[in-house]
Tab-separated table of C-alpha atoms and ligand atoms in Angstrom:
chain	number	residue	atom	x	y	z
A	1	MET	CA	31.823	14.123	-1.343
A	2	ASN	CA	28.382	14.137	-3.222
A	3	TYR	CA	25.922	11.846	-1.433
A	4	GLN	CA	23.496	9.713	-3.293
A	5	PRO	CA	20.624	7.673	-1.993
A	6	ILE	CA	21.916	3.961	-0.991
A	7	LYS	CA	21.405	1.598	-4.206
A	8	GLY	CA	17.894	0.092	-4.165
A	9	THR	CA	16.301	3.323	-2.256
A	10	HIS	CA	14.494	6.164	-3.449
A	11	ASP	CA	13.216	9.547	-2.434
A	12	ILE	CA	9.323	10.427	-2.453
A	13	TYR	CA	8.536	13.842	-3.094
A	14	GLY	CA	6.404	16.058	-5.011
A	15	GLN	CA	3.429	14.739	-6.729
A	16	GLU	CA	4.558	11.090	-5.778
A	17	ILE	CA	4.197	11.602	-2.097
A	18	GLU	CA	0.416	13.142	-2.420
A	19	LYS	CA	-0.226	9.693	-4.698
A	20	SER	CA	1.135	7.664	-2.052
A	21	GLN	CA	-0.634	8.977	0.692
A	22	TYR	CA	-3.664	8.729	-1.238
A	23	ILE	CA	-3.207	5.017	-1.872
A	24	GLU	CA	-2.358	4.487	1.737
A	25	GLU	CA	-5.545	6.664	3.289
A	26	LEU	CA	-7.822	4.495	0.346
A	27	PHE	CA	-6.567	0.948	1.198
A	28	SER	CA	-6.845	1.655	5.317
A	29	ALA	CA	-10.209	3.276	4.682
A	30	VAL	CA	-11.149	0.003	2.989
A	31	ALA	CA	-9.314	-2.386	5.806
A	32	GLU	CA	-11.468	-0.463	8.200
A	33	LEU	CA	-14.702	-1.455	6.517
A	34	TYR	CA	-13.571	-4.943	7.285
A	35	ALA	CA	-13.321	-3.763	10.946
A	36	TYR	CA	-9.429	-4.011	10.921
A	37	ARG	CA	-7.370	-1.392	13.183
A	38	LYS	CA	-4.256	0.070	12.388
A	39	ILE	CA	-1.110	-0.946	14.298
A	40	GLU	CA	2.526	-0.003	14.211
A	41	THR	CA	5.449	-2.122	15.113
A	42	PRO	CA	9.229	-1.537	15.274
A	43	ILE	CA	11.297	-1.903	11.779
A	44	LEU	CA	13.972	-3.337	13.730
A	45	GLU	CA	13.433	-6.961	15.512
A	46	TYR	CA	15.715	-9.295	16.899
A	47	THR	CA	16.698	-11.559	14.054
A	48	ALA	CA	15.805	-14.875	15.625
A	49	LEU	CA	12.058	-13.500	15.312
A	50	PHE	CA	12.533	-13.758	11.245
A	51	GLN	CA	14.532	-16.908	11.510
A	52	ARG	CA	11.907	-18.649	13.434
A	53	GLY	CA	8.814	-16.685	12.156
A	54	THR	CA	9.482	-16.079	8.143
A	55	GLY	CA	11.243	-19.129	7.959
A	56	GLU	CA	14.980	-20.223	7.832
A	57	SER	CA	14.423	-21.966	4.328
A	58	SER	CA	13.209	-18.745	2.507
A	59	ASP	CA	15.614	-16.867	0.114
A	60	VAL	CA	14.314	-13.750	2.099
A	61	VAL	CA	15.871	-14.917	5.276
A	62	ARG	CA	18.942	-16.929	4.110
A	63	LYS	CA	20.421	-14.126	1.603
A	64	GLU	CA	18.337	-10.807	1.636
A	65	MET	CA	18.200	-9.664	5.375
A	66	TYR	CA	19.807	-6.614	6.570
A	67	THR	CA	21.432	-8.115	9.943
A	68	PHE	CA	23.845	-6.446	11.946
A	69	LEU	CA	25.013	-6.547	15.682
A	70	ASP	CA	24.094	-3.615	17.843
A	71	LYS	CA	26.655	-1.948	20.589
A	72	GLY	CA	25.397	-4.447	23.019
A	73	GLU	CA	26.372	-7.463	20.452
A	74	ARG	CA	22.494	-8.189	20.010
A	75	SER	CA	21.998	-9.311	16.601
A	76	LEU	CA	19.305	-7.296	14.957
A	77	THR	CA	17.250	-6.902	11.532
A	78	LEU	CA	15.626	-4.464	9.425
A	79	ARG	CA	12.259	-6.002	8.950
A	80	PRO	CA	12.069	-7.715	5.749
A	81	GLU	CA	7.979	-7.792	5.995
A	82	MET	CA	5.325	-7.285	8.422
A	83	THR	CA	4.021	-10.417	9.417
A	84	ALA	CA	6.206	-11.637	12.174
A	85	GLY	CA	6.749	-8.750	13.666
A	86	ILE	CA	2.652	-7.942	13.925
A	87	ILE	CA	2.119	-11.656	15.311
A	88	ARG	CA	5.318	-10.879	17.629
A	89	SER	CA	3.417	-7.637	18.746
A	90	ILE	CA	0.107	-9.677	19.427
A	91	ILE	CA	2.101	-12.051	21.864
A	92	SER	CA	4.065	-9.318	23.316
A	93	ASN	CA	1.009	-7.308	24.423
A	94	LYS	CA	-1.416	-10.452	24.820
A	95	LEU	CA	-3.706	-9.156	22.196
A	96	TYR	CA	-5.177	-12.555	21.938
A	97	ALA	CA	-6.768	-12.291	25.571
A	98	ASP	CA	-9.392	-9.917	23.858
A	99	ASP	CA	-11.884	-11.032	21.281
A	100	LEU	CA	-10.640	-13.103	18.662
A	101	PRO	CA	-10.061	-12.792	15.834
A	102	ILE	CA	-7.403	-10.097	16.117
A	103	LYS	CA	-7.800	-7.868	12.644
A	104	LEU	CA	-4.928	-5.745	12.176
A	105	TYR	CA	-3.210	-3.357	9.443
A	106	SER	CA	0.012	-1.758	9.237
A	107	ILE	CA	2.167	0.513	6.595
A	108	GLY	CA	6.010	0.744	6.746
A	109	PRO	CA	9.098	0.337	4.931
A	110	CYS	CA	11.095	-2.923	4.716
A	111	PHE	CA	14.256	-3.827	3.790
A	112	ARG	CA	15.284	-6.572	1.381
A	113	TYR	CA	18.976	-7.122	0.017
A	114	GLU	CA	17.583	-7.986	-3.633
A	115	ARG	CA	19.110	-6.929	-6.871
A	116	PRO	CA	17.189	-3.687	-7.736
A	117	GLN	CA	15.454	-3.822	-10.829
A	118	LEU	CA	12.033	-2.416	-12.043
A	119	GLY	CA	9.368	-2.413	-9.322
A	120	ARG	CA	12.090	-4.062	-6.676
A	121	TYR	CA	13.940	-1.976	-4.220
A	122	ARG	CA	15.984	-2.811	-1.319
A	123	GLN	CA	13.709	-0.326	0.971
A	124	PHE	CA	9.880	-0.693	-0.033
A	125	LYS	CA	6.589	0.176	1.696
A	126	GLN	CA	4.460	-2.834	2.401
A	127	PHE	CA	0.454	-2.292	3.273
A	128	SER	CA	0.044	-5.526	5.488
A	129	VAL	CA	-3.073	-6.993	6.692
A	130	GLU	CA	-3.489	-9.822	9.282
A	131	ASN	CA	-6.140	-11.633	11.010
A	132	LEU	CA	-5.273	-13.914	13.753
A	133	GLY	CA	-7.725	-16.560	15.547
A	134	SER	CA	-10.091	-17.527	12.650
A	135	ASP	CA	-9.003	-20.582	11.353
A	136	SER	CA	-11.934	-20.708	8.830
A	137	ALA	CA	-12.214	-20.926	5.010
A	138	ARG	CA	-14.321	-18.100	4.900
A	139	THR	CA	-11.849	-16.088	6.639
A	140	ASP	CA	-9.266	-17.045	4.055
A	141	ALA	CA	-11.901	-15.762	1.161
A	142	GLU	CA	-12.774	-12.758	2.714
A	143	THR	CA	-9.002	-11.894	3.289
A	144	VAL	CA	-8.552	-12.242	-0.604
A	145	ILE	CA	-11.888	-10.183	-1.284
A	146	LEU	CA	-10.515	-7.421	0.910
A	147	ALA	CA	-7.373	-7.352	-1.082
A	148	MET	CA	-9.028	-7.289	-4.399
A	149	GLN	CA	-11.337	-4.828	-2.821
A	150	CYS	CA	-8.420	-2.370	-2.030
A	151	LEU	CA	-7.378	-2.379	-5.783
A	152	TYR	CA	-10.905	-1.951	-7.165
A	153	MET	CA	-11.480	1.078	-5.312
A	154	LEU	CA	-8.250	2.336	-6.591
A	155	GLY	CA	-9.866	2.001	-10.093
A	156	PHE	CA	-7.898	-1.256	-10.981
A	157	LYS	CA	-9.883	-3.280	-13.393
A	158	ASP	CA	-7.542	-6.287	-15.212
A	159	LEU	CA	-6.478	-7.856	-12.316
A	160	GLU	CA	-4.696	-11.273	-12.469
A	161	LEU	CA	-5.672	-13.349	-8.951
A	162	LYS	CA	-3.608	-16.343	-8.726
A	163	ILE	CA	-4.552	-18.696	-6.077
A	164	ASN	CA	-3.537	-22.034	-4.976
A	165	THR	CA	-3.703	-24.480	-1.591
A	166	ILE	CA	-0.240	-26.065	-0.328
A	167	GLY	CA	-2.472	-27.811	1.822
A	168	ASP	CA	-2.259	-28.704	5.947
A	169	LYS	CA	0.938	-30.350	7.263
A	170	GLU	CA	0.139	-33.855	6.399
A	171	SER	CA	-0.323	-32.846	2.868
A	172	ARG	CA	2.733	-31.068	2.886
A	173	ASP	CA	4.845	-33.390	4.088
A	174	ALA	CA	3.635	-36.033	1.730
A	175	TYR	CA	4.507	-33.326	-1.091
A	176	ARG	CA	8.034	-32.410	0.523
A	177	GLU	CA	9.041	-36.427	0.303
A	178	ALA	CA	7.637	-36.471	-3.493
A	179	LEU	CA	9.707	-33.253	-4.407
A	180	LYS	CA	12.848	-34.865	-2.581
A	181	GLY	CA	12.445	-38.084	-4.831
A	182	TYR	CA	11.684	-36.086	-8.097
A	183	PHE	CA	14.508	-33.301	-7.317
A	184	SER	CA	17.362	-35.962	-5.992
A	185	SER	CA	18.300	-37.319	-9.486
A	186	LYS	CA	18.259	-33.823	-10.839
A	187	ILE	CA	20.007	-31.789	-8.264
A	188	ASP	CA	23.571	-32.206	-9.860
A	189	SER	CA	22.709	-29.741	-12.915
A	190	MET	CA	20.937	-27.257	-10.548
A	191	CYS	CA	22.366	-23.992	-8.915
A	192	GLU	CA	24.094	-23.861	-5.621
A	193	ASP	CA	21.188	-22.623	-3.741
A	194	CYS	CA	18.704	-25.616	-4.855
A	195	HIS	CA	21.524	-27.997	-3.224
A	196	GLN	CA	20.721	-26.113	-0.094
A	197	ARG	CA	17.024	-26.045	-0.771
A	198	LEU	CA	16.865	-29.624	-1.475
A	199	GLU	CA	18.134	-30.344	2.054
A	200	LEU	CA	16.131	-27.313	4.273
A	201	ASN	CA	13.018	-27.290	2.215
A	202	PRO	CA	12.509	-28.710	-1.251
A	203	LEU	CA	9.186	-26.628	-1.599
A	204	ARG	CA	11.468	-23.751	-2.148
A	205	ILE	CA	13.266	-25.400	-5.026
A	206	LEU	CA	9.804	-24.150	-6.744
A	207	ASP	CA	10.783	-20.453	-6.277
A	208	CYS	CA	14.176	-20.512	-7.843
A	209	LYS	CA	14.652	-17.731	-10.453
A	210	VAL	CA	17.376	-19.649	-12.588
A	211	PRO	CA	15.722	-20.448	-16.121
A	212	GLU	CA	17.497	-23.864	-16.471
A	213	ASP	CA	15.898	-24.998	-12.880
A	214	GLN	CA	12.700	-23.371	-13.820
A	215	GLU	CA	12.567	-25.712	-16.388
A	216	ILE	CA	13.217	-28.908	-14.471
A	217	ALA	CA	10.704	-27.468	-12.032
A	218	LYS	CA	7.807	-27.639	-14.582
A	219	GLY	CA	7.901	-31.449	-14.469
A	220	ALA	CA	8.018	-31.404	-10.566
A	221	PRO	CA	4.836	-33.474	-8.833
A	222	LYS	CA	2.028	-30.969	-8.060
A	223	ILE	CA	0.904	-30.152	-4.545
A	224	LYS	CA	-2.846	-30.832	-5.755
A	225	ASP	CA	-1.977	-34.567	-6.148
A	226	TYR	CA	-1.031	-35.081	-2.452
A	227	LEU	CA	-3.800	-32.796	-0.651
A	228	SER	CA	-5.714	-34.399	2.371
A	229	ASP	CA	-9.318	-34.740	1.870
A	230	ALA	CA	-9.607	-31.755	4.593
A	231	SER	CA	-7.641	-29.390	2.387
A	232	GLN	CA	-9.325	-30.154	-0.866
A	233	ASP	CA	-12.735	-29.364	1.038
A	234	ARG	CA	-11.299	-26.334	2.508
A	235	PHE	CA	-10.085	-24.850	-0.502
A	236	ALA	CA	-13.083	-25.513	-2.627
A	237	LEU	CA	-15.096	-23.508	-0.110
A	238	THR	CA	-12.732	-20.656	-0.272
A	239	LEU	CA	-13.100	-20.667	-4.307
A	240	SER	CA	-16.468	-21.005	-4.113
A	241	ILE	CA	-17.171	-17.803	-2.021
A	242	ILE	CA	-14.844	-16.012	-4.140
A	243	ASN	CA	-16.537	-17.144	-7.161
A	244	ASP	CA	-19.733	-16.154	-5.928
A	245	LEU	CA	-18.981	-12.630	-5.381
A	246	GLY	CA	-17.817	-12.520	-9.363
A	247	ILE	CA	-14.132	-12.198	-8.792
A	248	GLU	CA	-12.246	-13.882	-11.282
A	249	TYR	CA	-9.348	-16.072	-10.256
A	250	GLU	CA	-7.316	-18.683	-11.713
A	251	VAL	CA	-5.894	-21.337	-9.830
A	252	ASP	CA	-2.087	-21.862	-10.247
A	253	ASP	CA	-1.123	-25.304	-8.957
A	254	SER	CA	2.685	-23.859	-9.184
A	255	LEU	CA	2.106	-21.281	-7.104
A	256	VAL	CA	3.476	-22.026	-3.340
A	257	ARG	CA	4.925	-18.618	-1.892
A	258	GLY	CA	8.186	-17.791	-0.930
A	259	LEU	CA	8.246	-17.752	2.742
A	260	ASP	CA	7.981	-20.795	5.188
A	261	TYR	CA	4.895	-19.999	7.633
A	262	TYR	CA	2.250	-20.724	4.946
A	263	SER	CA	-0.277	-23.351	4.948
A	264	GLU	CA	-3.578	-23.821	3.024
A	265	MET	CA	-4.601	-21.320	0.762
A	266	VAL	CA	-2.173	-19.023	-0.825
A	267	PHE	CA	-2.576	-16.313	-3.341
A	268	GLU	CA	-1.088	-13.506	-5.542
A	269	ILE	CA	-2.190	-10.341	-7.592
A	270	HIS	CA	-0.825	-9.488	-10.625
A	271	ALA	CA	-1.483	-6.671	-13.192
A	272	LYS	CA	-0.136	-4.995	-15.972
A	273	GLY	CA	0.581	-1.096	-16.795
A	274	GLU	CA	-0.751	0.861	-19.850
A	275	ASN	CA	2.293	-0.418	-22.098
A	276	GLY	CA	2.527	-4.023	-20.810
A	277	GLU	CA	4.710	-3.097	-18.026
A	278	ASP	CA	5.200	-5.939	-15.623
A	279	PHE	CA	6.514	-4.848	-11.821
A	280	GLY	CA	6.073	-8.304	-10.259
A	281	ALA	CA	3.276	-9.252	-8.121
A	282	ILE	CA	1.600	-6.116	-6.442
A	283	GLY	CA	0.554	-8.051	-3.613
A	284	GLY	CA	0.475	-11.752	-2.097
A	285	GLY	CA	-0.058	-13.680	0.997
A	286	GLY	CA	-2.211	-16.581	2.368
A	287	HIS	CA	-3.071	-18.630	5.664
A	288	TYR	CA	-0.592	-19.381	8.157
A	289	GLY	CA	-1.114	-21.994	10.337
A	290	GLY	CA	1.511	-22.305	12.929
A	291	LEU	CA	3.265	-18.988	12.845
A	292	SER	CA	2.207	-17.793	16.581
A	293	LYS	CA	2.839	-20.949	18.199
A	294	GLU	CA	6.048	-21.043	16.629
A	295	LEU	CA	6.800	-17.717	18.399
A	296	GLY	CA	5.915	-18.571	21.576
A	297	GLY	CA	1.968	-17.533	21.528
A	298	PRO	CA	-0.981	-19.456	21.655
A	299	ASP	CA	-1.824	-21.933	18.976
A	300	LEU	CA	-3.789	-19.675	16.678
A	301	ALA	CA	-4.416	-19.767	12.606
A	302	GLY	CA	-3.902	-16.719	10.697
A	303	VAL	CA	-4.402	-15.408	7.118
A	304	GLY	CA	-3.152	-12.236	5.649
A	305	PHE	CA	-1.274	-10.374	2.483
A	306	ALA	CA	0.700	-7.434	1.911
A	307	PHE	CA	0.862	-4.939	-1.278
A	308	GLY	CA	4.211	-3.918	-2.188
A	309	LEU	CA	2.970	-0.046	-2.407
A	310	GLU	CA	5.729	1.298	-4.841
A	311	ARG	CA	4.501	-1.572	-7.486
A	312	VAL	CA	0.662	-0.293	-6.872
A	313	LEU	CA	1.841	3.123	-7.150
A	314	SER	CA	3.797	2.990	-10.548
A	315	LEU	CA	1.057	0.511	-11.868
A	316	ALA	CA	-1.722	3.113	-11.123
A	317	ASP	CA	0.039	5.828	-12.159
A	318	SER	CA	0.925	3.890	-15.624
A	319	LEU	CA	-2.909	3.380	-15.916
A	320	HIS	CA	-3.638	6.903	-15.139
A	321	LEU	CA	-5.548	5.951	-12.017
A	322	LEU	CA	-3.965	9.007	-10.066
A	323	ASP	CA	-4.085	11.606	-12.466
A	324	HIS	CA	-6.673	13.482	-10.357
A	325	ILE	CA	-4.320	13.197	-7.180
A	326	LYS	CA	-2.429	16.664	-7.038
A	327	ALA	CA	-1.389	19.112	-4.041
A	328	GLU	CA	-4.450	20.616	-2.528
A	329	LEU	CA	-4.053	24.657	-1.643
A	330	ASP	CA	-7.480	26.417	-1.226
A	331	CYS	CA	-5.825	30.212	-1.079
A	332	TYR	CA	-2.716	32.122	-2.058
A	333	MET	CA	-2.756	35.583	-0.475
A	334	ILE	CA	-0.629	38.450	-2.080
A	335	PRO	CA	-0.082	41.346	-0.058
A	336	MET	CA	0.646	44.685	-2.310
A	337	SER	CA	2.311	46.789	0.151
A	338	GLU	CA	4.227	47.094	3.345
A	339	LYS	CA	1.459	48.811	5.086
A	340	VAL	CA	-0.767	45.715	4.499
A	341	LEU	CA	1.608	43.006	5.568
A	342	ASN	CA	0.106	42.904	9.427
A	343	ASP	CA	-3.506	42.828	8.258
A	344	SER	CA	-2.742	40.291	5.569
A	345	PHE	CA	-0.611	38.158	8.154
A	346	ASN	CA	-3.988	38.048	10.562
A	347	ILE	CA	-6.288	37.294	7.708
A	348	VAL	CA	-4.444	34.304	6.640
A	349	SER	CA	-4.148	32.928	10.464
A	350	GLU	CA	-7.820	33.540	10.805
A	351	LEU	CA	-8.506	31.479	7.369
A	352	ARG	CA	-6.291	28.821	8.470
A	353	GLY	CA	-7.952	28.718	12.088
A	354	ASN	CA	-11.213	28.118	9.932
A	355	GLY	CA	-9.468	25.023	8.080
A	356	ILE	CA	-8.883	26.788	5.096
A	357	SER	CA	-5.322	25.843	3.800
A	358	VAL	CA	-3.455	29.179	2.717
A	359	ASP	CA	0.131	29.850	1.612
A	360	SER	CA	1.696	33.647	1.548
A	361	PRO	CA	5.025	35.244	0.669
A	362	LEU	CA	4.839	37.219	4.236
A	363	GLY	CA	6.353	40.007	2.009
A	364	VAL	CA	5.228	42.359	-0.585
A	365	GLN	CA	4.666	40.841	-3.975
A	366	LYS	CA	3.538	42.184	-7.078
A	367	VAL	CA	0.053	41.044	-8.500
A	368	GLY	CA	1.383	39.655	-11.748
A	369	SER	CA	4.208	37.314	-10.323
A	370	GLY	CA	1.783	36.387	-7.104
A	371	LEU	CA	-1.137	35.116	-9.630
A	372	LYS	CA	1.553	33.087	-11.393
A	373	LYS	CA	2.807	31.805	-8.144
A	374	ALA	CA	-0.893	31.056	-6.743
A	375	GLU	CA	-1.137	29.184	-10.131
A	376	ARG	CA	1.770	27.066	-10.014
A	377	LYS	CA	1.117	26.145	-6.384
A	378	GLY	CA	-2.400	24.826	-7.678
A	379	ALA	CA	-4.107	27.274	-5.448
A	380	LYS	CA	-7.994	27.355	-6.034
A	381	PHE	CA	-8.139	31.110	-5.071
A	382	ALA	CA	-5.776	34.163	-4.655
A	383	LEU	CA	-6.452	37.132	-2.331
A	384	ILE	CA	-5.248	40.434	-3.223
A	385	LEU	CA	-4.864	42.859	-0.495
A	386	GLY	CA	-3.624	46.357	-1.297
A	387	GLU	CA	-4.014	49.755	0.816
A	388	ASP	CA	-6.909	50.643	-0.979
A	389	GLU	CA	-8.988	47.607	-0.385
A	390	LEU	CA	-7.480	47.872	3.204
A	391	GLU	CA	-9.023	51.650	3.737
A	392	LYS	CA	-12.340	50.440	2.186
A	393	GLY	CA	-12.296	47.023	4.511
A	394	VAL	CA	-12.534	44.898	1.264
A	395	ILE	CA	-10.175	42.119	0.004
A	396	GLN	CA	-10.026	40.919	-3.683
A	397	LEU	CA	-10.911	37.286	-4.563
A	398	LYS	CA	-10.053	35.568	-7.383
A	399	ASP	CA	-11.280	32.437	-8.634
A	400	LEU	CA	-8.153	30.913	-10.582
A	401	ASN	CA	-10.056	28.152	-12.390
A	402	LYS	CA	-12.850	30.468	-13.593
A	403	LYS	CA	-10.503	33.447	-13.858
A	404	GLU	CA	-13.458	35.454	-11.922
A	405	GLN	CA	-12.550	38.173	-9.595
A	406	ILE	CA	-15.067	39.577	-6.859
A	407	GLU	CA	-14.618	42.010	-3.935
A	408	VAL	CA	-15.630	40.924	-0.610
A	409	PRO	CA	-15.575	42.889	2.653
A	410	LEU	CA	-12.832	41.573	4.935
A	411	GLU	CA	-15.406	40.361	7.676
A	412	GLU	CA	-16.958	38.220	5.291
A	413	ILE	CA	-14.041	36.243	3.553
A	414	SER	CA	-13.756	33.287	5.509
A	415	GLU	CA	-17.310	32.563	5.215
A	416	GLN	CA	-17.438	33.563	1.646
A	417	ILE	CA	-14.523	31.126	0.630
A	418	GLU	CA	-15.893	28.302	2.717
A	419	GLU	CA	-19.002	28.476	0.818
A	420	LEU	CA	-17.137	28.905	-2.512
A	421	LEU	CA	-15.203	25.517	-1.656
A	422	GLU	CA	-18.014	23.636	-0.966
A	423	GLU	CA	-19.540	24.432	-4.422
A	424	LYS	CA	-16.292	23.416	-5.988
A	425	GLU	CA	-16.128	20.214	-4.144
A	426	HIS	CA	-19.983	19.653	-5.125
A	427	GLU	CA	-18.921	20.468	-8.639
A	428	HIS	CA	-15.999	18.080	-8.889
A	429	HIS	CA	-17.867	15.025	-7.359
A	430	CYS	CA	-21.666	15.666	-8.745
A	431	CYS	CA	-21.304	17.846	-11.970
A	432	HIS	CA	-17.944	16.844	-12.873
A	433	GLY	CA	-17.689	20.497	-13.938
A	434	ASP	CA	-19.895	20.128	-17.121
A	435	GLY	CA	-22.608	22.566	-15.988
A	436	GLU	CA	-25.204	19.943	-17.022
A	437	CYS	CA	-25.788	18.382	-13.806
A	438	HIS	CA	-29.620	17.460	-12.466
A	439	CYS	CA	-28.614	16.278	-8.946
A	440	HIS	CA	-31.302	17.322	-6.128
A	441	ASP	CA	-29.401	20.414	-5.066
A	442	HIS	CA	-29.040	21.911	-8.720
A	443	GLU	CA	-32.522	21.256	-9.854
A	444	LYS	CA	-33.929	23.086	-6.459
A	445	GLU	CA	-31.345	25.872	-7.119
A	446	GLU	CA	-33.113	26.121	-10.927
A	447	GLU	CA	-36.617	26.016	-9.732
B	501	HAM	P1	5.819	-10.875	-0.459
B	501	HAM	O1	5.193	-11.643	-1.222
B	501	HAM	O2	6.917	-11.382	0.443
B	501	HAM	O3	4.839	-11.493	1.184
B	501	HAM	O4	5.811	-9.532	-0.193
B	501	HAM	C1	4.380	-8.831	-0.428
B	501	HAM	C2	4.543	-7.737	-1.606
B	501	HAM	O5	5.584	-6.622	-1.046
B	501	HAM	C3	4.936	-8.509	-2.847
B	501	HAM	O6	4.000	-9.049	-3.683
B	501	HAM	C4	5.486	-7.205	-3.596
B	501	HAM	O7	4.709	-6.406	-4.164
B	501	HAM	C5	6.036	-6.148	-2.363
B	501	HAM	N1	7.813	-6.575	-2.355
B	501	HAM	C6	8.265	-7.508	-2.072
B	501	HAM	N2	9.626	-7.602	-2.225
B	501	HAM	C7	9.859	-6.134	-2.662
B	501	HAM	C8	11.067	-5.451	-3.216
B	501	HAM	N3	12.121	-5.639	-3.020
B	501	HAM	N4	10.748	-4.325	-3.839
B	501	HAM	C9	9.366	-3.631	-3.803
B	501	HAM	N5	8.183	-4.527	-3.664
B	501	HAM	C10	8.297	-5.603	-2.927
B	501	HAM	C11	4.979	-10.698	2.511
B	501	HAM	O8	5.725	-10.052	2.631
B	501	HAM	C12	4.106	-11.421	3.562
B	501	HAM	N6	4.264	-11.157	4.753
B	501	HAM	C13	2.847	-11.113	3.053
B	501	HAM	C14	1.582	-11.841	4.210
B	501	HAM	C15	1.293	-11.101	5.202
B	501	HAM	N7	1.318	-13.127	4.081
B	501	HAM	C16	0.417	-13.313	5.192
B	501	HAM	N8	0.355	-12.035	5.580
C-alpha cells in the first residue's frame, strides 16, 4: 500500500518550513508589541462548544466539522477555528479574574471539511488573536491595525481591507426580519442550503456561494439601513481611528462574515499574488458580543481575527517577500582522515556549546566533496581539519561566500568564527553587502 496524505492536507518541509516559522515568529513578535501573550489550547474539544460558540447556523458548524464519537461515546470535534476554544479556556481557567482585557494569541492547526482548492485546505493553520473584556470602538480599531501591521511588517503593500458593521443585537434583529421578508418570496428558486439558512439565520444566505443565489442576494436589504444610532456612532469612531493612521479601507456593506458570534464591526483582508492569484481572504475577524456569556462565562465583549497562514505564505512567496529566508548553518566541518575524527568531534561540540551551528559527516570526507556539501547546505564557513593541521595546532577556515581561506589556531577558532559571523550579520543588515556603507561603525573603522 502506497500511503498518500489525506486529501486537503499537506506536508510542510524544506524551505517552506523556514518561511512558515519566520511568519509565525514575526506575527507573534508584532502581537507581543501590542502586549498579547501566547496561549495553546487543545485541538480537540467537545462538539457542543462549536455548536454553541461558533454557531449552529454557520456553514462551518453545519457542514464542515470533523466530528466523531470517542471510545467513551463523547462527541468530539477537531477545532474548525480557534476563537471558541480560546474563550472556553479563558472561562475554564477563570483568566477573567485577572486584569481585563485578556489579550491572547495562538497558532495552530484547524480542520474544515471543505472542497480543497487553491488556498483552501482541510487542515490549515491559523494565527488567531483574541481580546476579551474591552467593549470599545477603539479596541476594535486597534485589532484591525494589529492585523494590518503584521502584514506590513512582512512586506505586504497592496492590501485590501474590507470592513463593515453588522450592528448590535437590536440592529441585527431588525435586519434579519427585513432579510426574511426579502428572501421568502424568492426562496423557491434558491439552493436547498438557503432554505435551511432562511429558517436558522437569514444573514447566512448572504454567504451562499451558489452564483444564482448570489445574484438574488445582491438585491437584498443592506444592514446599514437597519443600524441603531449607537452602532453607527461606534463604527464611525472605529473608522476614524483607522483613517487617522493612514490605513486605507473599503466599507463593504455586503460583508457579514460566516460565523455566528459576530456583532458590530467585522473585517477581512485580501491581497493578490504577483500574477493576480487570489487565494481568498488572508484573514478576517471582528467584534463579538455574547460569546463568553453563551459559553457560560461572564458577559464580556471580545474582538479578534485570524490569518490563514498557508494563504499568507503563498501570497508572500508569490510577491517575493520571503526570498531572503533560508535554512541557516554557520559551519560545516570536514575531517580529512581517521586520525583527526576525535579532535574534529570535540571542536564541533565546543562550537555548538558556544552557540555556533555546525554540521559534520562524523566520518572522513574529501575536501572537494565536503566543500560541495557545505555549499549545498548553505553553510557560511567550512572548517577543514587534516593531520598536518592537527600537528601544527591549527584549522583551515574557509568563507564560502567570499571564497577566502585562512589558517586559525585551534584555541582561537570559536572566537574567530563568532567575530566573522557578527561581521556578516552587520554587512547583511546595514551594508547590504555592497561595500559602500557609511554607517557609524564602518566610518570609524576607515578613520
Ligand atoms: P475565518 O474567516 O473563518 O475566521 O477564518 C480566518 C482565516 O482562516 C480565513 O481568512 C482564511 O485565511 C483562513 N482559512 C479559513 N478556512 C480555510 C481553509 N479551509 N483553508 C485555508 N485557510 C483557511 C475565523 O476562523 C475566526 N475565528 C476569526 C476570528 C478570531 N474572529 C474573531 N476572532
